[in-house]
mmCIF file of C-alpha atoms in Angstrom:
data_model
loop_
_atom_site.group_PDB
_atom_site.id
_atom_site.type_symbol
_atom_site.label_atom_id
_atom_site.label_comp_id
_atom_site.label_asym_id
_atom_site.label_seq_id
_atom_site.Cartn_x
_atom_site.Cartn_y
_atom_site.Cartn_z
ATOM 1 C CA UNK A 1 -71.550 -45.327 -72.663
ATOM 2 C CA UNK A 2 -72.719 -47.179 -70.025
ATOM 3 C CA UNK A 3 -69.930 -47.312 -66.715
ATOM 4 C CA UNK A 4 -69.976 -49.145 -63.693
ATOM 5 C CA UNK A 5 -68.263 -47.364 -61.056
ATOM 6 C CA UNK A 6 -66.901 -49.317 -57.990
ATOM 7 C CA UNK A 7 -66.004 -48.044 -54.846
ATOM 8 C CA UNK A 8 -66.270 -50.394 -52.475
ATOM 9 C CA UNK A 9 -64.361 -48.506 -49.364
ATOM 10 C CA UNK A 10 -66.244 -45.394 -49.825
ATOM 11 C CA UNK A 11 -69.530 -44.562 -47.840
ATOM 12 C CA UNK A 12 -71.202 -42.787 -50.458
ATOM 13 C CA UNK A 13 -73.309 -40.585 -48.067
ATOM 14 C CA UNK A 14 -70.606 -39.307 -46.150
ATOM 15 C CA UNK A 15 -68.829 -35.499 -46.200
ATOM 16 C CA UNK A 16 -65.189 -36.327 -46.705
ATOM 17 C CA UNK A 17 -62.910 -36.198 -49.336
ATOM 18 C CA UNK A 18 -63.489 -39.830 -51.217
ATOM 19 C CA UNK A 19 -67.247 -39.687 -50.910
ATOM 20 C CA UNK A 20 -66.783 -35.992 -52.383
ATOM 21 C CA UNK A 21 -64.439 -37.275 -55.037
ATOM 22 C CA UNK A 22 -67.023 -40.177 -56.106
ATOM 23 C CA UNK A 23 -69.735 -37.851 -56.346
ATOM 24 C CA UNK A 24 -68.367 -35.523 -58.178
ATOM 25 C CA UNK A 25 -67.229 -37.890 -60.921
ATOM 26 C CA UNK A 26 -70.461 -39.739 -61.156
ATOM 27 C CA UNK A 27 -72.595 -36.552 -61.519
ATOM 28 C CA UNK A 28 -70.136 -34.743 -63.981
ATOM 29 C CA UNK A 29 -70.105 -38.367 -66.023
ATOM 30 C CA UNK A 30 -73.804 -38.040 -66.084
ATOM 31 C CA UNK A 31 -73.739 -34.664 -67.121
ATOM 32 C CA UNK A 32 -71.520 -35.748 -69.988
ATOM 33 C CA UNK A 33 -74.412 -38.136 -71.238
ATOM 34 C CA UNK A 34 -73.388 -41.236 -69.513
ATOM 35 C CA UNK A 35 -74.910 -43.949 -67.903
ATOM 36 C CA UNK A 36 -73.805 -45.094 -64.339
ATOM 37 C CA UNK A 37 -74.402 -47.651 -62.084
ATOM 38 C CA UNK A 38 -72.388 -47.139 -58.590
ATOM 39 C CA UNK A 39 -71.278 -49.637 -55.821
ATOM 40 C CA UNK A 40 -70.068 -48.280 -52.338
ATOM 41 C CA UNK A 41 -70.841 -48.744 -48.992
ATOM 42 C CA UNK A 42 -74.032 -47.091 -47.334
ATOM 43 C CA UNK A 43 -77.464 -48.725 -45.893
ATOM 44 C CA UNK A 44 -79.415 -50.671 -48.263
ATOM 45 C CA UNK A 45 -82.828 -49.347 -46.767
ATOM 46 C CA UNK A 46 -81.871 -45.650 -47.601
ATOM 47 C CA UNK A 47 -79.482 -45.316 -50.390
ATOM 48 C CA UNK A 48 -78.050 -42.138 -51.323
ATOM 49 C CA UNK A 49 -80.202 -39.898 -53.850
ATOM 50 C CA UNK A 50 -77.499 -36.829 -54.748
ATOM 51 C CA UNK A 51 -76.077 -39.545 -57.159
ATOM 52 C CA UNK A 52 -77.339 -39.185 -60.957
ATOM 53 C CA UNK A 53 -77.032 -42.990 -61.366
ATOM 54 C CA UNK A 54 -78.211 -46.590 -60.427
ATOM 55 C CA UNK A 55 -76.896 -47.161 -56.860
ATOM 56 C CA UNK A 56 -75.917 -50.456 -54.895
ATOM 57 C CA UNK A 57 -75.002 -50.086 -51.487
ATOM 58 C CA UNK A 58 -73.875 -52.656 -49.056
ATOM 59 C CA UNK A 59 -72.670 -52.467 -45.298
ATOM 60 C CA UNK A 60 -69.967 -54.708 -45.751
ATOM 61 C CA UNK A 61 -66.757 -53.173 -43.933
ATOM 62 C CA UNK A 62 -63.856 -51.857 -46.201
ATOM 63 C CA UNK A 63 -61.704 -54.518 -45.041
ATOM 64 C CA UNK A 64 -64.062 -57.063 -46.516
ATOM 65 C CA UNK A 65 -64.655 -55.052 -50.133
ATOM 66 C CA UNK A 66 -63.368 -58.566 -51.737
ATOM 67 C CA UNK A 67 -67.116 -60.190 -50.582
ATOM 68 C CA UNK A 68 -68.872 -57.944 -53.052
ATOM 69 C CA UNK A 69 -67.134 -59.424 -56.613
ATOM 70 C CA UNK A 70 -70.274 -61.543 -56.962
ATOM 71 C CA UNK A 71 -72.288 -58.379 -56.558
ATOM 72 C CA UNK A 72 -69.948 -56.567 -59.170
ATOM 73 C CA UNK A 73 -69.909 -59.798 -61.361
ATOM 74 C CA UNK A 74 -73.492 -60.082 -61.582
ATOM 75 C CA UNK A 75 -74.093 -56.226 -62.562
ATOM 76 C CA UNK A 76 -71.474 -56.988 -65.599
ATOM 77 C CA UNK A 77 -72.865 -59.635 -66.409
ATOM 78 C CA UNK A 78 -76.502 -58.617 -66.557
ATOM 79 C CA UNK A 79 -76.276 -54.637 -67.569
ATOM 80 C CA UNK A 80 -73.142 -54.983 -69.708
ATOM 81 C CA UNK A 81 -71.645 -51.831 -69.460
ATOM 82 C CA UNK A 82 -69.300 -50.201 -71.865
ATOM 83 C CA UNK A 83 -66.493 -49.814 -69.440
ATOM 84 C CA UNK A 84 -65.821 -50.372 -65.769
ATOM 85 C CA UNK A 85 -63.753 -47.837 -63.185
ATOM 86 C CA UNK A 86 -63.062 -49.212 -59.635
ATOM 87 C CA UNK A 87 -61.509 -46.840 -57.218
ATOM 88 C CA UNK A 88 -58.553 -48.444 -55.782
ATOM 89 C CA UNK A 89 -58.440 -50.522 -52.655
ATOM 90 C CA UNK A 90 -56.240 -53.374 -51.233
ATOM 91 C CA UNK A 91 -59.068 -55.140 -50.248
ATOM 92 C CA UNK A 92 -61.637 -54.634 -53.294
ATOM 93 C CA UNK A 93 -60.784 -55.108 -56.844
ATOM 94 C CA UNK A 94 -64.124 -57.247 -57.906
ATOM 95 C CA UNK A 95 -65.073 -55.008 -60.329
ATOM 96 C CA UNK A 96 -61.784 -55.121 -62.142
ATOM 97 C CA UNK A 97 -61.666 -59.076 -61.791
ATOM 98 C CA UNK A 98 -65.659 -58.805 -63.234
ATOM 99 C CA UNK A 99 -64.033 -56.665 -66.183
ATOM 100 C CA UNK A 100 -61.311 -58.705 -67.052
ATOM 101 C CA UNK A 101 -63.502 -61.754 -67.059
ATOM 102 C CA UNK A 102 -66.257 -60.464 -69.342
ATOM 103 C CA UNK A 103 -63.883 -58.989 -71.611
ATOM 104 C CA UNK A 104 -64.611 -55.190 -70.645
ATOM 105 C CA UNK A 105 -62.290 -52.174 -70.779
ATOM 106 C CA UNK A 106 -61.375 -51.083 -66.776
ATOM 107 C CA UNK A 107 -60.079 -47.950 -65.558
ATOM 108 C CA UNK A 108 -58.080 -47.950 -62.412
ATOM 109 C CA UNK A 109 -58.344 -44.657 -60.177
ATOM 110 C CA UNK A 110 -55.800 -44.403 -57.828
ATOM 111 C CA UNK A 111 -55.941 -42.139 -54.747
ATOM 112 C CA UNK A 112 -53.456 -43.692 -52.526
ATOM 113 C CA UNK A 113 -50.577 -45.977 -52.920
ATOM 114 C CA UNK A 114 -51.061 -49.214 -54.597
ATOM 115 C CA UNK A 115 -48.071 -50.804 -52.468
ATOM 116 C CA UNK A 116 -47.369 -49.873 -48.867
ATOM 117 C CA UNK A 117 -43.611 -48.331 -48.293
ATOM 118 C CA UNK A 118 -41.176 -50.573 -47.054
ATOM 119 C CA UNK A 119 -40.893 -50.626 -43.191
ATOM 120 C CA UNK A 120 -44.489 -49.818 -42.887
ATOM 121 C CA UNK A 121 -46.284 -52.060 -40.280
ATOM 122 C CA UNK A 122 -48.756 -53.099 -43.447
ATOM 123 C CA UNK A 123 -45.786 -53.889 -45.392
ATOM 124 C CA UNK A 124 -44.097 -56.030 -43.122
ATOM 125 C CA UNK A 125 -47.130 -58.014 -42.217
ATOM 126 C CA UNK A 126 -47.528 -58.658 -46.067
ATOM 127 C CA UNK A 127 -43.925 -59.567 -46.432
ATOM 128 C CA UNK A 128 -44.525 -62.184 -43.687
ATOM 129 C CA UNK A 129 -46.985 -63.720 -45.121
ATOM 130 C CA UNK A 130 -45.546 -64.124 -48.863
ATOM 131 C CA UNK A 131 -46.628 -60.436 -50.518
ATOM 132 C CA UNK A 132 -50.266 -61.468 -51.118
ATOM 133 C CA UNK A 133 -51.649 -58.020 -50.924
ATOM 134 C CA UNK A 134 -48.755 -56.565 -53.126
ATOM 135 C CA UNK A 135 -49.779 -59.338 -55.996
ATOM 136 C CA UNK A 136 -53.389 -58.258 -55.592
ATOM 137 C CA UNK A 137 -52.713 -55.004 -55.788
ATOM 138 C CA UNK A 138 -50.132 -55.100 -58.836
ATOM 139 C CA UNK A 139 -53.344 -57.599 -60.349
ATOM 140 C CA UNK A 140 -55.290 -55.174 -60.269
ATOM 141 C CA UNK A 141 -53.287 -52.597 -62.358
ATOM 142 C CA UNK A 142 -52.131 -55.254 -64.727
ATOM 143 C CA UNK A 143 -56.252 -55.601 -65.699
ATOM 144 C CA UNK A 144 -56.267 -52.050 -65.831
ATOM 145 C CA UNK A 145 -56.414 -50.744 -69.236
ATOM 146 C CA UNK A 146 -55.285 -47.280 -68.025
ATOM 147 C CA UNK A 147 -54.755 -45.853 -64.749
ATOM 148 C CA UNK A 148 -55.416 -42.435 -63.295
ATOM 149 C CA UNK A 149 -53.646 -41.032 -60.474
ATOM 150 C CA UNK A 150 -52.758 -37.397 -59.124
ATOM 151 C CA UNK A 151 -49.108 -38.791 -58.786
ATOM 152 C CA UNK A 152 -47.532 -41.484 -60.930
ATOM 153 C CA UNK A 153 -45.029 -42.952 -58.213
ATOM 154 C CA UNK A 154 -48.114 -44.066 -55.986
ATOM 155 C CA UNK A 155 -48.074 -47.185 -58.552
ATOM 156 C CA UNK A 156 -45.440 -49.964 -59.399
ATOM 157 C CA UNK A 157 -42.594 -48.618 -61.562
ATOM 158 C CA UNK A 158 -43.463 -51.346 -64.245
ATOM 159 C CA UNK A 159 -47.347 -50.229 -64.331
ATOM 160 C CA UNK A 160 -46.548 -46.860 -64.829
ATOM 161 C CA UNK A 161 -47.152 -47.012 -68.464
ATOM 162 C CA UNK A 162 -50.315 -47.156 -68.085
ATOM 163 C CA UNK A 163 -50.981 -43.846 -65.650
ATOM 164 C CA UNK A 164 -52.522 -40.592 -67.028
ATOM 165 C CA UNK A 165 -52.031 -37.966 -64.305
ATOM 166 C CA UNK A 166 -55.439 -36.405 -62.923
ATOM 167 C CA UNK A 167 -56.042 -34.115 -60.594
ATOM 168 C CA UNK A 168 -59.142 -34.052 -58.479
ATOM 169 C CA UNK A 169 -60.545 -30.437 -57.680
ATOM 170 C CA UNK A 170 -63.634 -28.144 -56.789
ATOM 171 C CA UNK A 171 -67.073 -27.636 -57.355
ATOM 172 C CA UNK A 172 -66.864 -24.239 -58.756
ATOM 173 C CA UNK A 173 -70.756 -23.807 -59.107
ATOM 174 C CA UNK A 174 -71.068 -24.774 -55.317
ATOM 175 C CA UNK A 175 -67.786 -22.982 -54.256
ATOM 176 C CA UNK A 176 -68.668 -19.690 -55.612
ATOM 177 C CA UNK A 177 -67.936 -16.014 -54.300
ATOM 178 C CA UNK A 178 -70.508 -14.502 -56.295
ATOM 179 C CA UNK A 179 -73.061 -17.217 -54.154
ATOM 180 C CA UNK A 180 -71.326 -16.397 -51.123
ATOM 181 C CA UNK A 181 -69.983 -12.899 -50.926
ATOM 182 C CA UNK A 182 -67.346 -12.125 -47.714
ATOM 183 C CA UNK A 183 -69.536 -9.037 -46.968
ATOM 184 C CA UNK A 184 -72.908 -10.592 -47.948
ATOM 185 C CA UNK A 185 -75.805 -11.446 -45.653
ATOM 186 C CA UNK A 186 -74.863 -15.518 -45.358
ATOM 187 C CA UNK A 187 -71.607 -14.293 -43.830
ATOM 188 C CA UNK A 188 -72.859 -11.754 -41.587
ATOM 189 C CA UNK A 189 -74.847 -14.366 -40.264
ATOM 190 C CA UNK A 190 -71.667 -16.673 -39.430
ATOM 191 C CA UNK A 191 -70.116 -13.764 -38.029
ATOM 192 C CA UNK A 192 -73.050 -13.372 -35.411
ATOM 193 C CA UNK A 193 -73.226 -16.875 -34.945
ATOM 194 C CA UNK A 194 -69.567 -17.438 -33.879
ATOM 195 C CA UNK A 195 -69.382 -13.937 -32.486
ATOM 196 C CA UNK A 196 -66.650 -12.709 -34.852
ATOM 197 C CA UNK A 197 -66.063 -8.716 -34.567
ATOM 198 C CA UNK A 198 -67.077 -6.733 -38.400
ATOM 199 C CA UNK A 199 -63.363 -6.277 -38.909
ATOM 200 C CA UNK A 200 -61.558 -8.949 -37.255
ATOM 201 C CA UNK A 201 -59.565 -10.977 -39.619
ATOM 202 C CA UNK A 202 -60.569 -14.785 -40.237
ATOM 203 C CA UNK A 203 -57.590 -17.126 -40.741
ATOM 204 C CA UNK A 204 -59.808 -20.174 -41.870
ATOM 205 C CA UNK A 205 -58.853 -24.105 -41.760
ATOM 206 C CA UNK A 206 -61.040 -26.970 -43.235
ATOM 207 C CA UNK A 207 -60.140 -31.014 -43.233
ATOM 208 C CA UNK A 208 -58.975 -33.685 -41.246
ATOM 209 C CA UNK A 209 -57.295 -33.295 -37.671
ATOM 210 C CA UNK A 210 -54.722 -35.707 -38.278
ATOM 211 C CA UNK A 211 -51.222 -35.110 -37.541
ATOM 212 C CA UNK A 212 -49.880 -34.745 -41.167
ATOM 213 C CA UNK A 213 -52.861 -32.104 -41.986
ATOM 214 C CA UNK A 214 -51.366 -29.490 -39.911
ATOM 215 C CA UNK A 215 -53.954 -28.028 -38.103
ATOM 216 C CA UNK A 216 -51.510 -27.799 -34.785
ATOM 217 C CA UNK A 217 -49.232 -25.768 -36.874
ATOM 218 C CA UNK A 218 -51.897 -23.640 -37.559
ATOM 219 C CA UNK A 219 -52.868 -23.496 -34.200
ATOM 220 C CA UNK A 220 -49.407 -22.324 -32.909
ATOM 221 C CA UNK A 221 -48.305 -19.985 -35.837
ATOM 222 C CA UNK A 222 -51.883 -18.187 -34.926
ATOM 223 C CA UNK A 223 -50.777 -17.296 -31.497
ATOM 224 C CA UNK A 224 -47.954 -15.387 -33.375
ATOM 225 C CA UNK A 225 -50.174 -13.765 -35.944
ATOM 226 C CA UNK A 226 -52.158 -12.232 -32.765
ATOM 227 C CA UNK A 227 -49.363 -9.929 -31.425
ATOM 228 C CA UNK A 228 -49.726 -8.417 -34.645
ATOM 229 C CA UNK A 229 -53.698 -8.939 -35.490
ATOM 230 C CA UNK A 230 -54.997 -9.104 -31.874
ATOM 231 C CA UNK A 231 -58.804 -9.345 -32.871
ATOM 232 C CA UNK A 232 -57.694 -11.837 -35.607
ATOM 233 C CA UNK A 233 -59.794 -15.513 -34.986
ATOM 234 C CA UNK A 234 -59.122 -18.867 -36.119
ATOM 235 C CA UNK A 235 -62.114 -21.168 -37.886
ATOM 236 C CA UNK A 236 -61.005 -24.432 -37.722
ATOM 237 C CA UNK A 237 -63.769 -26.620 -39.289
ATOM 238 C CA UNK A 238 -63.511 -30.103 -39.129
ATOM 239 C CA UNK A 239 -62.971 -33.462 -37.112
ATOM 240 C CA UNK A 240 -60.326 -36.491 -35.930
ATOM 241 C CA UNK A 241 -58.289 -37.790 -33.774
ATOM 242 C CA UNK A 242 -56.426 -34.596 -33.152
ATOM 243 C CA UNK A 243 -59.217 -32.254 -32.385
ATOM 244 C CA UNK A 244 -58.883 -32.666 -28.538
ATOM 245 C CA UNK A 245 -55.362 -32.122 -28.329
ATOM 246 C CA UNK A 246 -55.618 -29.290 -30.533
ATOM 247 C CA UNK A 247 -58.378 -27.896 -28.359
ATOM 248 C CA UNK A 248 -56.348 -28.426 -25.499
ATOM 249 C CA UNK A 249 -53.139 -26.645 -27.128
ATOM 250 C CA UNK A 250 -56.114 -23.665 -27.911
ATOM 251 C CA UNK A 251 -56.930 -23.335 -24.064
ATOM 252 C CA UNK A 252 -53.346 -23.736 -22.833
ATOM 253 C CA UNK A 253 -52.133 -20.744 -25.171
ATOM 254 C CA UNK A 254 -54.733 -18.380 -24.428
ATOM 255 C CA UNK A 255 -55.949 -17.884 -27.371
ATOM 256 C CA UNK A 256 -59.151 -20.178 -26.891
ATOM 257 C CA UNK A 257 -61.534 -16.418 -26.974
ATOM 258 C CA UNK A 258 -60.349 -16.260 -30.672
ATOM 259 C CA UNK A 259 -60.613 -19.752 -31.699
ATOM 260 C CA UNK A 260 -63.372 -21.107 -33.038
ATOM 261 C CA UNK A 261 -63.799 -24.876 -33.140
ATOM 262 C CA UNK A 262 -66.551 -25.225 -35.362
ATOM 263 C CA UNK A 263 -66.436 -29.456 -35.550
ATOM 264 C CA UNK A 264 -68.033 -31.021 -38.490
ATOM 265 C CA UNK A 265 -69.788 -28.982 -41.063
ATOM 266 C CA UNK A 266 -71.928 -29.915 -43.956
ATOM 267 C CA UNK A 267 -70.564 -30.082 -47.022
ATOM 268 C CA UNK A 268 -73.295 -27.734 -48.596
ATOM 269 C CA UNK A 269 -72.264 -24.977 -45.948
ATOM 270 C CA UNK A 270 -68.454 -25.295 -46.410
ATOM 271 C CA UNK A 271 -68.352 -22.330 -49.284
ATOM 272 C CA UNK A 272 -70.315 -20.136 -46.803
ATOM 273 C CA UNK A 273 -67.578 -20.452 -44.121
ATOM 274 C CA UNK A 274 -64.855 -20.200 -46.198
ATOM 275 C CA UNK A 275 -66.807 -16.825 -47.174
ATOM 276 C CA UNK A 276 -65.602 -15.664 -43.795
ATOM 277 C CA UNK A 277 -61.869 -16.266 -44.417
ATOM 278 C CA UNK A 278 -59.516 -13.786 -45.347
ATOM 279 C CA UNK A 279 -56.626 -16.499 -45.537
ATOM 280 C CA UNK A 280 -57.188 -20.053 -45.822
ATOM 281 C CA UNK A 281 -54.419 -22.246 -44.211
ATOM 282 C CA UNK A 282 -53.459 -25.703 -45.275
ATOM 283 C CA UNK A 283 -50.044 -26.249 -43.665
ATOM 284 C CA UNK A 284 -49.719 -30.360 -44.672
ATOM 285 C CA UNK A 285 -46.924 -32.048 -42.514
ATOM 286 C CA UNK A 286 -45.599 -35.387 -44.349
ATOM 287 C CA UNK A 287 -43.135 -35.661 -41.556
ATOM 288 C CA UNK A 288 -46.267 -37.401 -39.901
ATOM 289 C CA UNK A 289 -47.192 -39.438 -42.455
ATOM 290 C CA UNK A 290 -44.397 -42.072 -43.898
ATOM 291 C CA UNK A 291 -46.252 -42.899 -47.492
ATOM 292 C CA UNK A 292 -46.057 -39.152 -48.325
ATOM 293 C CA UNK A 293 -42.476 -38.985 -47.385
ATOM 294 C CA UNK A 294 -42.088 -42.065 -49.611
ATOM 295 C CA UNK A 295 -44.079 -41.637 -52.590
ATOM 296 C CA UNK A 296 -44.209 -37.982 -52.293
ATOM 297 C CA UNK A 297 -47.599 -35.521 -52.010
ATOM 298 C CA UNK A 298 -49.730 -37.954 -53.529
ATOM 299 C CA UNK A 299 -52.477 -35.846 -52.428
ATOM 300 C CA UNK A 300 -55.139 -33.995 -54.233
ATOM 301 C CA UNK A 301 -55.658 -31.156 -52.028
ATOM 302 C CA UNK A 302 -59.236 -30.457 -52.135
ATOM 303 C CA UNK A 303 -59.085 -27.687 -49.566
ATOM 304 C CA UNK A 304 -56.711 -25.834 -51.017
ATOM 305 C CA UNK A 305 -58.622 -25.885 -54.288
ATOM 306 C CA UNK A 306 -62.140 -25.007 -52.659
ATOM 307 C CA UNK A 307 -60.423 -22.072 -50.810
ATOM 308 C CA UNK A 308 -59.043 -21.021 -53.837
ATOM 309 C CA UNK A 309 -62.265 -21.283 -55.885
ATOM 310 C CA UNK A 310 -63.981 -19.152 -53.365
ATOM 311 C CA UNK A 311 -61.263 -16.471 -54.199
ATOM 312 C CA UNK A 312 -59.544 -16.946 -50.545
ATOM 313 C CA UNK A 313 -55.796 -16.613 -50.599
ATOM 314 C CA UNK A 314 -54.055 -19.848 -49.580
ATOM 315 C CA UNK A 315 -51.325 -20.709 -47.705
ATOM 316 C CA UNK A 316 -49.722 -23.730 -47.897
ATOM 317 C CA UNK A 317 -46.456 -26.299 -47.390
ATOM 318 C CA UNK A 318 -43.993 -25.330 -49.990
ATOM 319 C CA UNK A 319 -43.936 -28.996 -51.820
ATOM 320 C CA UNK A 320 -44.312 -30.275 -55.283
ATOM 321 C CA UNK A 321 -47.103 -29.934 -56.425
ATOM 322 C CA UNK A 322 -48.467 -27.091 -53.925
ATOM 323 C CA UNK A 323 -46.101 -24.638 -55.119
ATOM 324 C CA UNK A 324 -47.172 -24.630 -58.428
ATOM 325 C CA UNK A 325 -50.921 -24.515 -57.425
ATOM 326 C CA UNK A 326 -50.703 -21.528 -55.006
ATOM 327 C CA UNK A 327 -47.937 -19.546 -57.105
ATOM 328 C CA UNK A 328 -49.350 -16.098 -57.336
ATOM 329 C CA UNK A 329 -52.695 -17.141 -55.394
ATOM 330 C CA UNK A 330 -51.347 -16.922 -51.509
ATOM 331 C CA UNK A 331 -47.804 -18.214 -50.512
ATOM 332 C CA UNK A 332 -46.080 -21.520 -49.477
ATOM 333 C CA UNK A 333 -43.417 -22.161 -46.869
ATOM 334 C CA UNK A 334 -41.109 -24.767 -45.416
ATOM 335 C CA UNK A 335 -42.787 -27.716 -43.655
ATOM 336 C CA UNK A 336 -43.243 -27.081 -39.924
ATOM 337 C CA UNK A 337 -41.448 -23.497 -40.025
ATOM 338 C CA UNK A 338 -43.964 -21.780 -37.372
ATOM 339 C CA UNK A 339 -42.637 -18.414 -38.102
ATOM 340 C CA UNK A 340 -42.874 -18.508 -42.076
ATOM 341 C CA UNK A 341 -46.201 -19.617 -41.754
ATOM 342 C CA UNK A 342 -47.164 -16.713 -39.261
ATOM 343 C CA UNK A 343 -45.130 -14.054 -41.535
ATOM 344 C CA UNK A 344 -47.120 -15.202 -44.961
ATOM 345 C CA UNK A 345 -50.533 -15.333 -43.146
ATOM 346 C CA UNK A 346 -49.732 -11.808 -42.155
ATOM 347 C CA UNK A 347 -48.235 -10.383 -45.171
ATOM 348 C CA UNK A 348 -51.231 -11.542 -46.995
ATOM 349 C CA UNK A 349 -53.618 -10.072 -44.392
ATOM 350 C CA UNK A 350 -51.152 -6.542 -45.013
ATOM 351 C CA UNK A 351 -51.536 -6.371 -48.766
ATOM 352 C CA UNK A 352 -53.944 -3.369 -49.641
ATOM 353 C CA UNK A 353 -57.196 -4.038 -50.968
ATOM 354 C CA UNK A 354 -57.077 -4.382 -54.676
ATOM 355 C CA UNK A 355 -53.888 -6.411 -54.540
ATOM 356 C CA UNK A 356 -55.711 -8.807 -52.723
ATOM 357 C CA UNK A 357 -58.655 -8.601 -54.315
ATOM 358 C CA UNK A 358 -56.353 -9.345 -57.874
ATOM 359 C CA UNK A 359 -54.761 -12.159 -55.893
ATOM 360 C CA UNK A 360 -58.224 -13.635 -55.307
ATOM 361 C CA UNK A 361 -59.520 -13.353 -58.916
ATOM 362 C CA UNK A 362 -56.393 -15.429 -59.921
ATOM 363 C CA UNK A 363 -57.366 -17.969 -57.683
ATOM 364 C CA UNK A 364 -60.696 -18.739 -58.597
ATOM 365 C CA UNK A 365 -59.439 -18.098 -62.304
ATOM 366 C CA UNK A 366 -56.911 -21.232 -61.884
ATOM 367 C CA UNK A 367 -59.247 -23.456 -60.522
ATOM 368 C CA UNK A 368 -61.756 -22.823 -62.969
ATOM 369 C CA UNK A 369 -59.336 -23.580 -65.550
ATOM 370 C CA UNK A 370 -57.143 -26.271 -64.179
ATOM 371 C CA UNK A 371 -58.819 -28.019 -61.118
ATOM 372 C CA UNK A 372 -62.577 -27.994 -61.439
ATOM 373 C CA UNK A 373 -64.672 -31.347 -61.335
ATOM 374 C CA UNK A 374 -65.830 -30.265 -64.428
ATOM 375 C CA UNK A 375 -62.541 -30.270 -66.091
ATOM 376 C CA UNK A 376 -61.314 -33.336 -63.960
ATOM 377 C CA UNK A 377 -64.539 -35.378 -65.793
ATOM 378 C CA UNK A 378 -63.469 -34.164 -69.092
ATOM 379 C CA UNK A 379 -60.251 -35.713 -69.187
ATOM 380 C CA UNK A 380 -61.846 -38.960 -67.912
ATOM 381 C CA UNK A 381 -64.241 -38.756 -70.428
ATOM 382 C CA UNK A 382 -61.408 -38.809 -72.777
ATOM 383 C CA UNK A 383 -59.458 -41.517 -71.084
ATOM 384 C CA UNK A 384 -62.609 -43.530 -71.029
ATOM 385 C CA UNK A 385 -63.152 -43.227 -74.925
ATOM 386 C CA UNK A 386 -59.864 -43.950 -75.647
ATOM 387 C CA UNK A 387 -59.561 -47.361 -73.915
ATOM 388 C CA UNK A 388 -62.673 -48.406 -75.711
ATOM 389 C CA UNK A 389 -60.964 -48.168 -78.804
ATOM 390 C CA UNK A 390 -57.324 -49.959 -77.699
#
């Protein structure tokens, strides 16, 4: 099958979640025998080479993604794909338009709310101008033969009959404890680099340093964890607008010598860093992000699945679907409850080695079975074939 895959808001050579998603879907569908053409953001003089596809990139800002409609239309007209996929973005939609005008089945990927929550700044602005953004977003859903999304509430109610729920996943070949053992040579090299004593337990956080990812809660809980585990280390991986504030928080707490701020780490090196960890924390904080409060937890939690794929127990927030994802493979705690977060981390660190090994095995098994990118692409492939015959 020839598939045009449009992701106009995504920097294809980035290391963030969107770039990971596009790369895994592209390469996963190519592995299933499909021929892909990907459109995204990037430097035309140095297009990404890690995608198993023809690639067209543009430096056009995401807010002007609609300007690439002629590019999508040209590819559809000349290449004649069997299906079109577009990663939803409010100011894009050119590939959906091209598919509609040429009578080609289209699949819309939705990874964030199609319309903004009532009362938000963007929603108020849209309402003041007669709701052009809402109309355009809804139009993209109407053109879609099917919609895939982790949570149906991200799509307007009148369009939900087209939704197939589909989670993201982890690359279980890349994130594999057999390649990066907890006590292997790579882990030992990293321990030496970060000056972590051999027997010191490591609590890991990796992701975006934004308020709703909960890195501040992780740092606060770590102070309590150290009362029981004085040699413990907190490994913070990533960057974002909250990073400086968290560094100041750590300095004020007196834990600075026990907190490693690794910063941005190449995606290829994340598995080795997770191999250092005895526990991974993902204390998501929807209280700081209005869309999560309004629509529910619509994110596909890459950091949770990646840690579980590496056999690392996870402590995260007790909200659906995280509670079912982590059940038996870690712990969930009430949002913002620092004492509960610290207690859960400590409880896992105190488990006998055999119980922790069993938890690690369950975590990896669950991701391999239900939350791998390979499984995601098989379900996506089924959906693409289904829209071709409808």
